[in-house]
mmCIF file of C-alpha atoms and ligand atoms in Angstrom:
data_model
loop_
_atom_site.group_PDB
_atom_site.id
_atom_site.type_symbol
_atom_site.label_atom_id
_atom_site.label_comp_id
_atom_site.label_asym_id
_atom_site.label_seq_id
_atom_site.Cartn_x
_atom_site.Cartn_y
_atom_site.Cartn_z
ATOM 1 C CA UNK K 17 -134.378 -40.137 158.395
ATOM 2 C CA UNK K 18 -133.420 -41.097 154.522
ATOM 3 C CA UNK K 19 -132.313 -44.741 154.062
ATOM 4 C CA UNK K 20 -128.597 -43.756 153.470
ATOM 5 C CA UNK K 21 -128.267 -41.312 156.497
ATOM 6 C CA UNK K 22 -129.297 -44.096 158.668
ATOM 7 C CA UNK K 23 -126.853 -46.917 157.306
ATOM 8 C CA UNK K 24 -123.888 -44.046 157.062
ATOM 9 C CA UNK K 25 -124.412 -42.882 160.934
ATOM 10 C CA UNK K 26 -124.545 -46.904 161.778
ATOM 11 C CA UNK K 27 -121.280 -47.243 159.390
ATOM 12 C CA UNK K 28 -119.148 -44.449 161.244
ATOM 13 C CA UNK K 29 -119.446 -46.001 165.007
ATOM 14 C CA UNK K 30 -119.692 -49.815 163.687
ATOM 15 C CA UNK K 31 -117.495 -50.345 160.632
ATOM 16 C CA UNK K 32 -114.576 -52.743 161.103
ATOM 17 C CA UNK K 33 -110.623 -51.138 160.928
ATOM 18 C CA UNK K 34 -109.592 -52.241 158.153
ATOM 19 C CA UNK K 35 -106.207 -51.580 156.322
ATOM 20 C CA UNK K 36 -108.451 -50.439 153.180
ATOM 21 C CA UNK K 37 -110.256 -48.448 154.791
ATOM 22 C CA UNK K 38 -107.970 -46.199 155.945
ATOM 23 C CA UNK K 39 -106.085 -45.158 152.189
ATOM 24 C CA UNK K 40 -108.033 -43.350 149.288
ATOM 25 C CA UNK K 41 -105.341 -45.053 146.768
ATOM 26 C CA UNK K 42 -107.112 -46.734 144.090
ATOM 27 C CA UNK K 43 -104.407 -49.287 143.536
ATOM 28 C CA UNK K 44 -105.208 -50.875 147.003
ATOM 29 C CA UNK K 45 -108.562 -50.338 146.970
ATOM 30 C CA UNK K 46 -109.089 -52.435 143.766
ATOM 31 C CA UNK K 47 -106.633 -54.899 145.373
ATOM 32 C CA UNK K 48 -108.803 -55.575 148.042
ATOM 33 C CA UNK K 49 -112.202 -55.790 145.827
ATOM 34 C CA UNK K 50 -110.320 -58.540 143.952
ATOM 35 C CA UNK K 51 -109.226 -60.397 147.023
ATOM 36 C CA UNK K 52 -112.650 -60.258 148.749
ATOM 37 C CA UNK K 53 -114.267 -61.739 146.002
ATOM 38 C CA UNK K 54 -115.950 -65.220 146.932
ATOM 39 C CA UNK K 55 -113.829 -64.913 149.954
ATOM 40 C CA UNK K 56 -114.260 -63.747 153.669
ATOM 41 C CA UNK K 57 -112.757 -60.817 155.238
ATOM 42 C CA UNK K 58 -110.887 -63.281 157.733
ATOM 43 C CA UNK K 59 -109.225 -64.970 155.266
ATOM 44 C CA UNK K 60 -108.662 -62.219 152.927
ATOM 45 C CA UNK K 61 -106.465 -59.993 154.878
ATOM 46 C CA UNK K 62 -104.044 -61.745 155.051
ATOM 47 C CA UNK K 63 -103.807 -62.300 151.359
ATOM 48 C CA UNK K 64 -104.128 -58.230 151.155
ATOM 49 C CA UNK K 65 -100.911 -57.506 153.642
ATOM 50 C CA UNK K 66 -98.983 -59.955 151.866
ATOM 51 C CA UNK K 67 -99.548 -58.335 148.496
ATOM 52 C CA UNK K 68 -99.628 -54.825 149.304
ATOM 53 C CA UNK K 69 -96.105 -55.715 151.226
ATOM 54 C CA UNK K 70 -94.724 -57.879 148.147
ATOM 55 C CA UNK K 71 -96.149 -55.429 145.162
ATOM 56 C CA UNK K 72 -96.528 -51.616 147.032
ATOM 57 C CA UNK K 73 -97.564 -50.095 143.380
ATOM 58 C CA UNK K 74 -99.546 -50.914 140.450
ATOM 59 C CA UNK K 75 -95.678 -50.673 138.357
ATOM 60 C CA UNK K 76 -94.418 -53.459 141.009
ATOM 61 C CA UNK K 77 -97.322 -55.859 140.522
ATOM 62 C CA UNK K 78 -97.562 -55.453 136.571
ATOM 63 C CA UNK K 79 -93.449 -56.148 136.431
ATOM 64 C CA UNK K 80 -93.821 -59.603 138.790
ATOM 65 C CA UNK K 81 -92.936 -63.111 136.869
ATOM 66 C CA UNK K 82 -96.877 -64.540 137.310
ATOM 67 C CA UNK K 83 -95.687 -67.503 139.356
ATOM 68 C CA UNK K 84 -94.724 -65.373 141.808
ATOM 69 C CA UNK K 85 -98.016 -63.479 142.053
ATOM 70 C CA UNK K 86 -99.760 -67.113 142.165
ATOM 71 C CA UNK K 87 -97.443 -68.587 144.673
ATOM 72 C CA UNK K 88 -98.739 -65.437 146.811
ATOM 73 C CA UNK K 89 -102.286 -66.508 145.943
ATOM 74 C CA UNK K 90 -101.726 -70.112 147.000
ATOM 75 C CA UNK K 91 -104.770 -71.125 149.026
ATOM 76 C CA UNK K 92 -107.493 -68.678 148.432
ATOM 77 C CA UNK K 93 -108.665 -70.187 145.751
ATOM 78 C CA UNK K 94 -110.239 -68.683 142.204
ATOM 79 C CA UNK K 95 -107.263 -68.234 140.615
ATOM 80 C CA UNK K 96 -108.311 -66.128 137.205
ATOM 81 C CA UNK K 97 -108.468 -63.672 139.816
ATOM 82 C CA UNK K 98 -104.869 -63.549 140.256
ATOM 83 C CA UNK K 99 -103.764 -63.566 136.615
ATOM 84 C CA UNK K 100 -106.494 -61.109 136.033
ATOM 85 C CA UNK K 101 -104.481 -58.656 138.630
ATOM 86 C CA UNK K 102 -101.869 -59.360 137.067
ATOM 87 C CA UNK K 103 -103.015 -58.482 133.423
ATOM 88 C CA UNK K 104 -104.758 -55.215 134.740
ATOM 89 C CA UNK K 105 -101.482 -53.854 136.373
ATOM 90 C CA UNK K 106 -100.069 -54.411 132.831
ATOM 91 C CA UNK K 107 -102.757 -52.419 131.249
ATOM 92 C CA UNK K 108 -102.304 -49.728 133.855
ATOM 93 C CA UNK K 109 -98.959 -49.424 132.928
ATOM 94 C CA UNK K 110 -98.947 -49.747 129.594
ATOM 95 C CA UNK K 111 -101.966 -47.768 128.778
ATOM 96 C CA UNK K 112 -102.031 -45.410 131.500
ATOM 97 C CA UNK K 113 -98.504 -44.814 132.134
ATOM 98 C CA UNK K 114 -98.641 -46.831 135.450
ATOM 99 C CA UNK K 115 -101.112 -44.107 137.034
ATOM 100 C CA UNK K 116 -104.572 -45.848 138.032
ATOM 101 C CA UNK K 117 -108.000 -44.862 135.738
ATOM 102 C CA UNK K 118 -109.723 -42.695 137.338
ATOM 103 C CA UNK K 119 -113.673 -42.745 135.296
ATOM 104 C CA UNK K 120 -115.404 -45.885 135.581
ATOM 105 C CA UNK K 121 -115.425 -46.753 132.004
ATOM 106 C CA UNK K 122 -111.659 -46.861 132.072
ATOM 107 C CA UNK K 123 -111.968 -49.083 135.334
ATOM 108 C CA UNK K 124 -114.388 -51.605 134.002
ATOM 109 C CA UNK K 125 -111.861 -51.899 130.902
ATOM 110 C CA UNK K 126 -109.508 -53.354 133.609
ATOM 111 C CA UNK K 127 -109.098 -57.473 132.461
ATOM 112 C CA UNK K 128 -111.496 -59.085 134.638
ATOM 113 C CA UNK K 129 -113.050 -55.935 136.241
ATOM 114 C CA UNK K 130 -116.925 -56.079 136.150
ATOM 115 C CA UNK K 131 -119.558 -53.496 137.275
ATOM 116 C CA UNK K 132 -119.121 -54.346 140.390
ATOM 117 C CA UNK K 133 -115.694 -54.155 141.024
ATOM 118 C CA UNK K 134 -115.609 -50.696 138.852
ATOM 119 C CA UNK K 135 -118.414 -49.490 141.124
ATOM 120 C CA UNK K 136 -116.744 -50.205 143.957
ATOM 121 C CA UNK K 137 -113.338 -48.786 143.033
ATOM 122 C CA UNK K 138 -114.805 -45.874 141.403
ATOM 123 C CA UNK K 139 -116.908 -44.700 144.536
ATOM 124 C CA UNK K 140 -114.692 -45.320 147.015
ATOM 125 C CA UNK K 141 -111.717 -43.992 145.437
ATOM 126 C CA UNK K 142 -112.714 -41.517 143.049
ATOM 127 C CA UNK K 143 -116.173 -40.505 144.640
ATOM 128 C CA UNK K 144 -118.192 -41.167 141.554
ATOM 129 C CA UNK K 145 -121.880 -42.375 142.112
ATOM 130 C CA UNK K 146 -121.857 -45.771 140.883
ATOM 131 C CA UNK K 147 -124.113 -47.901 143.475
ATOM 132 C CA UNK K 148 -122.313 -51.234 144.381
ATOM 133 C CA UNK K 149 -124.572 -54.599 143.968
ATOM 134 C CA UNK K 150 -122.872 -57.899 145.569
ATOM 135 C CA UNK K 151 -124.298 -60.929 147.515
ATOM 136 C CA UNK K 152 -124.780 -58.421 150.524
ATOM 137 C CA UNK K 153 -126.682 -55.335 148.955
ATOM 138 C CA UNK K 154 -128.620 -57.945 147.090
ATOM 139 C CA UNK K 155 -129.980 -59.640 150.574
ATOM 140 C CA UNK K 156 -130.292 -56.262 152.389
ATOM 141 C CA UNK K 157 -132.111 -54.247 149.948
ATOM 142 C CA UNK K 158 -134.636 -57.630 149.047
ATOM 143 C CA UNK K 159 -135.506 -57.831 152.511
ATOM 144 C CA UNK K 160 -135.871 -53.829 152.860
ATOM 145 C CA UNK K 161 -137.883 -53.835 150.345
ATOM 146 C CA UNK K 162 -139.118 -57.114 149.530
ATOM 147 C CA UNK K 163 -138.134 -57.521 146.251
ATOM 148 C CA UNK K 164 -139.686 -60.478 144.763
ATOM 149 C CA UNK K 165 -137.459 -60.802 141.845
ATOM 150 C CA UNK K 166 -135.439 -63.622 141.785
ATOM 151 C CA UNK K 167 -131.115 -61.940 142.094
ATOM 152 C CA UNK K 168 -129.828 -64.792 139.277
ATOM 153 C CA UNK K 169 -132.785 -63.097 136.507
ATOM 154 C CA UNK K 170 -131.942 -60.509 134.397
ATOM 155 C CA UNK K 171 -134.881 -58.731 135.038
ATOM 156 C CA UNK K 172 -134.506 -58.842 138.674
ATOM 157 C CA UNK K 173 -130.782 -57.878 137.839
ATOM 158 C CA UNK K 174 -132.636 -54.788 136.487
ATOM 159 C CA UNK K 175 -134.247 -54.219 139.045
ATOM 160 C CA UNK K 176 -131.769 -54.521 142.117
ATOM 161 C CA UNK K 177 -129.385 -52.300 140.046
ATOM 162 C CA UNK K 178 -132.154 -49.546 139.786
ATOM 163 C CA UNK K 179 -133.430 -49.492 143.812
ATOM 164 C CA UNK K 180 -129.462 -49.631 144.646
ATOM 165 C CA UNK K 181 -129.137 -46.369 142.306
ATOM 166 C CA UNK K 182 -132.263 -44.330 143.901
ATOM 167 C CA UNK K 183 -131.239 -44.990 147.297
ATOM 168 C CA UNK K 184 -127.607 -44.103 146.760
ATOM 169 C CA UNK K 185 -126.072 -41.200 148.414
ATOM 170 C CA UNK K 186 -124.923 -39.744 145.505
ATOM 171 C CA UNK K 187 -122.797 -37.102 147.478
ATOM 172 C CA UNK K 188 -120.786 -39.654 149.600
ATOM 173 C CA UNK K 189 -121.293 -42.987 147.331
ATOM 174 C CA UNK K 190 -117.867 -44.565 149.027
ATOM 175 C CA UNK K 191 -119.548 -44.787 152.153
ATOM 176 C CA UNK K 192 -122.668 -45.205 151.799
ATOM 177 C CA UNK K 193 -121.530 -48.331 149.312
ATOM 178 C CA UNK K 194 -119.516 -49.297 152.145
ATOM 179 C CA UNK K 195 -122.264 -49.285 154.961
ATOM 180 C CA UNK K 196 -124.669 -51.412 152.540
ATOM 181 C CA UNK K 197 -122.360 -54.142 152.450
ATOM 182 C CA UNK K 198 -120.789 -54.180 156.194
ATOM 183 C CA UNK K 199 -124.220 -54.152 156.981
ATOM 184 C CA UNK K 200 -125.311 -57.322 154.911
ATOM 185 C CA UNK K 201 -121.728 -58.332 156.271
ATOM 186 C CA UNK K 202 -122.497 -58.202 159.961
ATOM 187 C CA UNK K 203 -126.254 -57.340 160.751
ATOM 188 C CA UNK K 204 -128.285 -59.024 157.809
ATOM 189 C CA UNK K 205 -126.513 -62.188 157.699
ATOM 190 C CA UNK K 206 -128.011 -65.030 155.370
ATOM 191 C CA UNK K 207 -129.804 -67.053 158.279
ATOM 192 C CA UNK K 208 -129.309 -65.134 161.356
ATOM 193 C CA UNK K 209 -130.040 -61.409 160.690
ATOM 194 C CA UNK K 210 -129.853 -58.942 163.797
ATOM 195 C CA UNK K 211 -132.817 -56.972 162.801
ATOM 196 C CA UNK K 212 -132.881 -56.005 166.797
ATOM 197 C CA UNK K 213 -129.405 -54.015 165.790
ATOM 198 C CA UNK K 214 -130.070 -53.079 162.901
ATOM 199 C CA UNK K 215 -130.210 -49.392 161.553
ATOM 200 C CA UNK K 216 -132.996 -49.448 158.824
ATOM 201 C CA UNK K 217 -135.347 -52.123 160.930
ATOM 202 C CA UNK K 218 -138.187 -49.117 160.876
ATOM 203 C CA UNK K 219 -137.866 -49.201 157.516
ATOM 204 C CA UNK K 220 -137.381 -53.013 156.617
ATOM 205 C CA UNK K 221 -140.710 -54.424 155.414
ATOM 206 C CA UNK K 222 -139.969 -58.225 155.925
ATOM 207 C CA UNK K 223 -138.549 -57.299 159.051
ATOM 208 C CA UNK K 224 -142.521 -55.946 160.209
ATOM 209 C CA UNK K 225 -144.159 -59.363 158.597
ATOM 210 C CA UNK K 226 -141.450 -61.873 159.631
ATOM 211 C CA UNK K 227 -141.000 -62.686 155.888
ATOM 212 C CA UNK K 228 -137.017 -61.741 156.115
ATOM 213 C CA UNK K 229 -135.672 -65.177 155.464
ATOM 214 C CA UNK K 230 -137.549 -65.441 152.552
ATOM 215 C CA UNK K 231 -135.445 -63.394 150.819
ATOM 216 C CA UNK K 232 -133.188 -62.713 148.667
ATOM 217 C CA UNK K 233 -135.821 -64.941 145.785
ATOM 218 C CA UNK K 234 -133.381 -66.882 144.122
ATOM 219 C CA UNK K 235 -134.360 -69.035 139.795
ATOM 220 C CA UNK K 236 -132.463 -71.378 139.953
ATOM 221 C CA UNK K 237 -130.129 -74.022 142.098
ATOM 222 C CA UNK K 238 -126.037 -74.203 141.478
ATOM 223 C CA UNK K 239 -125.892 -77.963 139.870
ATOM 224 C CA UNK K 240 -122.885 -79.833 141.370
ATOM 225 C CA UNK K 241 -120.568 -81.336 138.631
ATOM 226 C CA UNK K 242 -118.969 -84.793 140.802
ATOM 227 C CA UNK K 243 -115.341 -85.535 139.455
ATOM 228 C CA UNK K 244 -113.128 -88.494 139.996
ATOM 229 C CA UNK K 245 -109.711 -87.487 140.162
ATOM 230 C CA UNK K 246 -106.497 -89.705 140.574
ATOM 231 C CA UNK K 247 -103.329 -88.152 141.120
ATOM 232 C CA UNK K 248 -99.889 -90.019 140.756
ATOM 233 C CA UNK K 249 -97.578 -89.072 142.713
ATOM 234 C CA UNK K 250 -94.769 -89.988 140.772
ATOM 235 C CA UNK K 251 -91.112 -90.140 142.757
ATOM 236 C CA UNK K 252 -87.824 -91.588 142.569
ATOM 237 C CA UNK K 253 -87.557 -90.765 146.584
ATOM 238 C CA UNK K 254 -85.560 -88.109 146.570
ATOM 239 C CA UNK K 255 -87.547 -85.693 143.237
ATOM 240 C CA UNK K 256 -90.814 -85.967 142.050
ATOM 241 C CA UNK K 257 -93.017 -85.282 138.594
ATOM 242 C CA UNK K 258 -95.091 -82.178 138.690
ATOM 243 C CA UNK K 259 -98.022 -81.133 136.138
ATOM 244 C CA UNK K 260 -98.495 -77.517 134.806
ATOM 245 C CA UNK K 261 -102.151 -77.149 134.131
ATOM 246 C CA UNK K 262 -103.352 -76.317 130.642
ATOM 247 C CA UNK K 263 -106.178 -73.766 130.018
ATOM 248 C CA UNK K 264 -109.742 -74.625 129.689
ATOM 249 C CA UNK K 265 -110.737 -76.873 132.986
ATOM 250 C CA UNK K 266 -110.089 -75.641 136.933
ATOM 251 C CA UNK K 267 -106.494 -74.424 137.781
ATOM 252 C CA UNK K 268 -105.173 -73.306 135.038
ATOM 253 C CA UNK K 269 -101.274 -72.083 135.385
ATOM 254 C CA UNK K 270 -101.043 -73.994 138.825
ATOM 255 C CA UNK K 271 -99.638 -77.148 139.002
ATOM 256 C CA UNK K 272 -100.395 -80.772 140.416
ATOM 257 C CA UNK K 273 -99.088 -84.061 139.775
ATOM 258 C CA UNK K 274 -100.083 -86.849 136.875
ATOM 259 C CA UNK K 275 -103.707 -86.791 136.847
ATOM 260 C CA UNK K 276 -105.893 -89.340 135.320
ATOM 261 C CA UNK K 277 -109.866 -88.480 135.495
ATOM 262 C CA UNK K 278 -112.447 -91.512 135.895
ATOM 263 C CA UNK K 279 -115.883 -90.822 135.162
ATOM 264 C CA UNK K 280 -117.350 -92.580 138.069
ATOM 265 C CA UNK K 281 -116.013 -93.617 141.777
ATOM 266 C CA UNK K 282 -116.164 -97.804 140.801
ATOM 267 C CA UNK K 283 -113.709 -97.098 137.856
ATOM 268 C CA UNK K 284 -109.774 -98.150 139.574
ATOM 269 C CA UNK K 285 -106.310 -96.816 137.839
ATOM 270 C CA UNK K 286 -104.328 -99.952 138.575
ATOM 271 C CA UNK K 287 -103.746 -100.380 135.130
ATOM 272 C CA UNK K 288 -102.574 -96.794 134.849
ATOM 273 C CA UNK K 289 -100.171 -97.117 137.519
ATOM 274 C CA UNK K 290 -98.597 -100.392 136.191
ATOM 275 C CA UNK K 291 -97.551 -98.618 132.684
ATOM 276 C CA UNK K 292 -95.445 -96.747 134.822
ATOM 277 C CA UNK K 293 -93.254 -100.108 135.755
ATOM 278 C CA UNK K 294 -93.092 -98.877 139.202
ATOM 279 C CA UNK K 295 -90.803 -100.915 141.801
ATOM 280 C CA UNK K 296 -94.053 -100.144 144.274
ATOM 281 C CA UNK K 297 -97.512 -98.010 144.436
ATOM 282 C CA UNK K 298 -100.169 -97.303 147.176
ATOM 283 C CA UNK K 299 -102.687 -95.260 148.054
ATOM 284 C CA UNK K 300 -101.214 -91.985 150.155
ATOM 285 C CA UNK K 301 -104.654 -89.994 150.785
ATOM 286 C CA UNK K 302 -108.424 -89.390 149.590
ATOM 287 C CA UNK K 303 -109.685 -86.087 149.876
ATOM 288 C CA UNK K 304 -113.326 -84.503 149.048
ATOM 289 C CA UNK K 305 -112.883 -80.908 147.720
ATOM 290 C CA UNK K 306 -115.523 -78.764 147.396
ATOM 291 C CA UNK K 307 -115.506 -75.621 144.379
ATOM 292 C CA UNK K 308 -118.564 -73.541 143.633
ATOM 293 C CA UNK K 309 -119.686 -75.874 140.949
ATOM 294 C CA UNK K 310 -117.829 -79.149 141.310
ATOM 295 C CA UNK K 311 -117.066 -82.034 143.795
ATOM 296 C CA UNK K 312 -113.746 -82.864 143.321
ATOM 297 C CA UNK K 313 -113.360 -86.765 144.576
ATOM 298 C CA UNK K 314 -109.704 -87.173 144.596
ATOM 299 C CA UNK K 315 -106.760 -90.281 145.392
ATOM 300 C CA UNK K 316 -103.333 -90.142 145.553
ATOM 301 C CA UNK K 317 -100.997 -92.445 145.006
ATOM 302 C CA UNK K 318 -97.328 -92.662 145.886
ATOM 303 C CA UNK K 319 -95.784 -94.593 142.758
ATOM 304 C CA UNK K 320 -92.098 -95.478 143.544
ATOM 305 C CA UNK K 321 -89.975 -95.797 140.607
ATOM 306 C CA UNK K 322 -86.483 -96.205 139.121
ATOM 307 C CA UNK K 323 -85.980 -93.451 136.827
ATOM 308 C CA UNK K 324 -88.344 -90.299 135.961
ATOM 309 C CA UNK K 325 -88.993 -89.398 132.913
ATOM 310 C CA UNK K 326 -89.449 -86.157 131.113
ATOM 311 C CA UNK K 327 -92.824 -85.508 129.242
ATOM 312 C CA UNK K 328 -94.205 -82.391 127.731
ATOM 313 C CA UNK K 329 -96.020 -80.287 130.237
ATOM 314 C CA UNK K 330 -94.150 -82.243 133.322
ATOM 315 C CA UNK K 331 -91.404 -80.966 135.285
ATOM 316 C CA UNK K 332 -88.928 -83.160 137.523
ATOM 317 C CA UNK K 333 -88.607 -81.079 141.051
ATOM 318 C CA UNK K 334 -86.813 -81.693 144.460
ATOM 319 C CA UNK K 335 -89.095 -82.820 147.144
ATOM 320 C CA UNK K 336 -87.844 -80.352 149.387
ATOM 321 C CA UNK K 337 -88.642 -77.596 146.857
ATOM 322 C CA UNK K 338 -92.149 -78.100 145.965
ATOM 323 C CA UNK K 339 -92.955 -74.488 148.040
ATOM 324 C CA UNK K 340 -91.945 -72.522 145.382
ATOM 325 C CA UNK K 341 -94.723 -74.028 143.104
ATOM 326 C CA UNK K 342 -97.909 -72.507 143.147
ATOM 327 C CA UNK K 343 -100.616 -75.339 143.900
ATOM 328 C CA UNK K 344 -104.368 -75.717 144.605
ATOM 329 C CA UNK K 345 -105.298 -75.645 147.761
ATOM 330 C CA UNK K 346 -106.592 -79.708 147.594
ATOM 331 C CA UNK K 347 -103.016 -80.185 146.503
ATOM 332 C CA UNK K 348 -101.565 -78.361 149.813
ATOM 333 C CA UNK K 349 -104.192 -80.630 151.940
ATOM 334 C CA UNK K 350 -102.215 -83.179 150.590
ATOM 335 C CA UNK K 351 -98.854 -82.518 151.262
ATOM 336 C CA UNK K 352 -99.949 -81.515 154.803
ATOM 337 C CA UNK K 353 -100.605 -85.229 155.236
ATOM 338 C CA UNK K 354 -98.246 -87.076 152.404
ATOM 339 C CA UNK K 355 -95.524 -89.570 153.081
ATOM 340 C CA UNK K 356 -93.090 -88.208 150.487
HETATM 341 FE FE1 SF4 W 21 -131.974 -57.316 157.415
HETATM 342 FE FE2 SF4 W 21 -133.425 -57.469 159.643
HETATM 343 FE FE3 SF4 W 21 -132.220 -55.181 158.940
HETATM 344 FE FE4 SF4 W 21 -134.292 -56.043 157.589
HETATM 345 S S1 SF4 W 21 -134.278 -55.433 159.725
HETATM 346 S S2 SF4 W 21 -132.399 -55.250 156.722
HETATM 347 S S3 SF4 W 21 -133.983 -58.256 157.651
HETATM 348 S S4 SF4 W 21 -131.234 -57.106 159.513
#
């Protein structure tokens, strides 16, 4: 049996019920590609019943004020993703009269759409053959066919993009698109792959040497960027001094407290803290938060003081209303725990 019968039968009895699954509207569709990005299915779905609740059409979401849309976001993390959303509804209504593209050229034109994304949505909605390439076609189809080609080359890019085309369906590309990755989702998992359940084992030649775990080849290792943060948590007892963050570094359009930045863990912000003449200061949490590419070793501390002031960029909020800002998730951890 071909390659994409055998993942497509496996699909129909195995896939999970999902709320995407079950609508052909493009709008929703690319909502959920966006959300499941660099996140889990777990923890997506929630994110996609809130939004599909709070913004029902593409008109709704492209209208929202962005903090909104980023206060819905709060938590899950990659947050271009949301303004991104946000910029592509506008597109879709301004360009295309609020009614979703329907080639994929007019799809990957979408801010912040790539290939992927623009295969995805055009398959699965629209029914064009685009073959889909993420994280889990890349690990099922090297293993399959032991591709030796490191995924993070461009030649191996090449490569991957060209197998994932010849053994695409070309009649049903949604599904079989779909199949690939719930496959790589829930059969050929990184370290634990359940070859013994798996549709395409006959086929699979690392499976028949062992060699599975081997693969996918990867160039080159993420490097880890270590950062010292300090956040002053600056309150009169009853308000407190928040931070909207400027473009160009992590977090941009969310916002935090006073941050100072040390380049290494000995250097202390004492001196910092005492240019604020506060009546008393002390340290209210330390947190390690982990991002795709940086550490993020972070302090807090509560500075008491008289009087707040009023900067540029700051903004003097109630305690008690600090919900309705959108925050990074390190900031929430804090909170959780904070004597405020
Ligand atoms: Fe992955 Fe094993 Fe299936 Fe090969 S047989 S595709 S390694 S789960």
């Amino acid at each position: 049996m071909h390659f994409s019968t055998l993942i497509q039968n496996w699909y129909r009895q195995n896939k999970r019920d999902l709320p995407w699954r079950s609508t052909s509207d493009p709008y929703f569709i690319w909502l959920s590609e966006v959300i499941l990005q660099q996140t889990r299915i777990e923890q997506g779905l929630s994110y996609y019943l809130k939004f599909s609740k709070s913004f029902p059409t593409v008109k709704k979401l492209a209208l929202a004020d962005e903090d909104s849309i980023l206060n819905l976001w709060q938590g899950l993390g990659y947050y271009s993703r949301a303004r991104n959303l946000h910029s592509g509804a506008k597109q879709i209504l301004l360009n295309h009269k609020g009614k979703f593209p329907a080639t994929y050229n007019e799809i990957l034109n979408l801010k912040g759409v790539g290939p992927y994304t623009a295969s995805a949505v055009s398959s699965i909605a629209f029914n064009l053959p685009h073959a889909v390439v993420d994280g889990n076609v890349y690990r099922v189809l090297s293993r399959v066919f032991k591709i030796i080609e490191p995924i993070d080359s461009t030649s191996g890019k090449k490569i991957f993009d060209k197998v994932a085309h010849e053994v695409l369906d070309k009649k049903n590309p949604g599904n079989h698109n779909q199949a690939l990755m719930e496959i790589g989702s829930l059969v050929c998992s990184p370290t634990s792959p359940k070859c013994h359940e798996c549709p395409v084992n006959a086929k699979c030649l690392s499976f028949a040497d062992g060699t599975f775990l081997e693969y996918p080849v990867k160039e080159k290792k993420t490097k880890v960027r270590d950062r010292y943060f300090h956040y002053l948590v600056v309150t009169d007892g009853k308000k407190i001094v928040l931070n909207k963050r400027a473009e160009k570094d992590i977090w941009f359009g969310l916002y935090d407290f006073n941050l100072i930045e040390k380049t290494n863990a000995k250097q202390n912000v004492s001196k910092d803290i005492e240019l604020l003449n506060p009546l008393k200061f002390k340290k209210d949490g330390a947190f390690v938060h982990i991002l795709s590419h940086q550490k993020i070793h972070a302090t807090f501390w509560k500075v008491d003081v008289k009087k707040l002031k009023t900067e540029k960029g700051k903004t003097i909020v109630n305690i008690n209303e600090l919900d309705n800002y959108p925050m990074p998730q390190l900031l929430i951890r804090y909170l959780e725990q904070a004597t405020l």
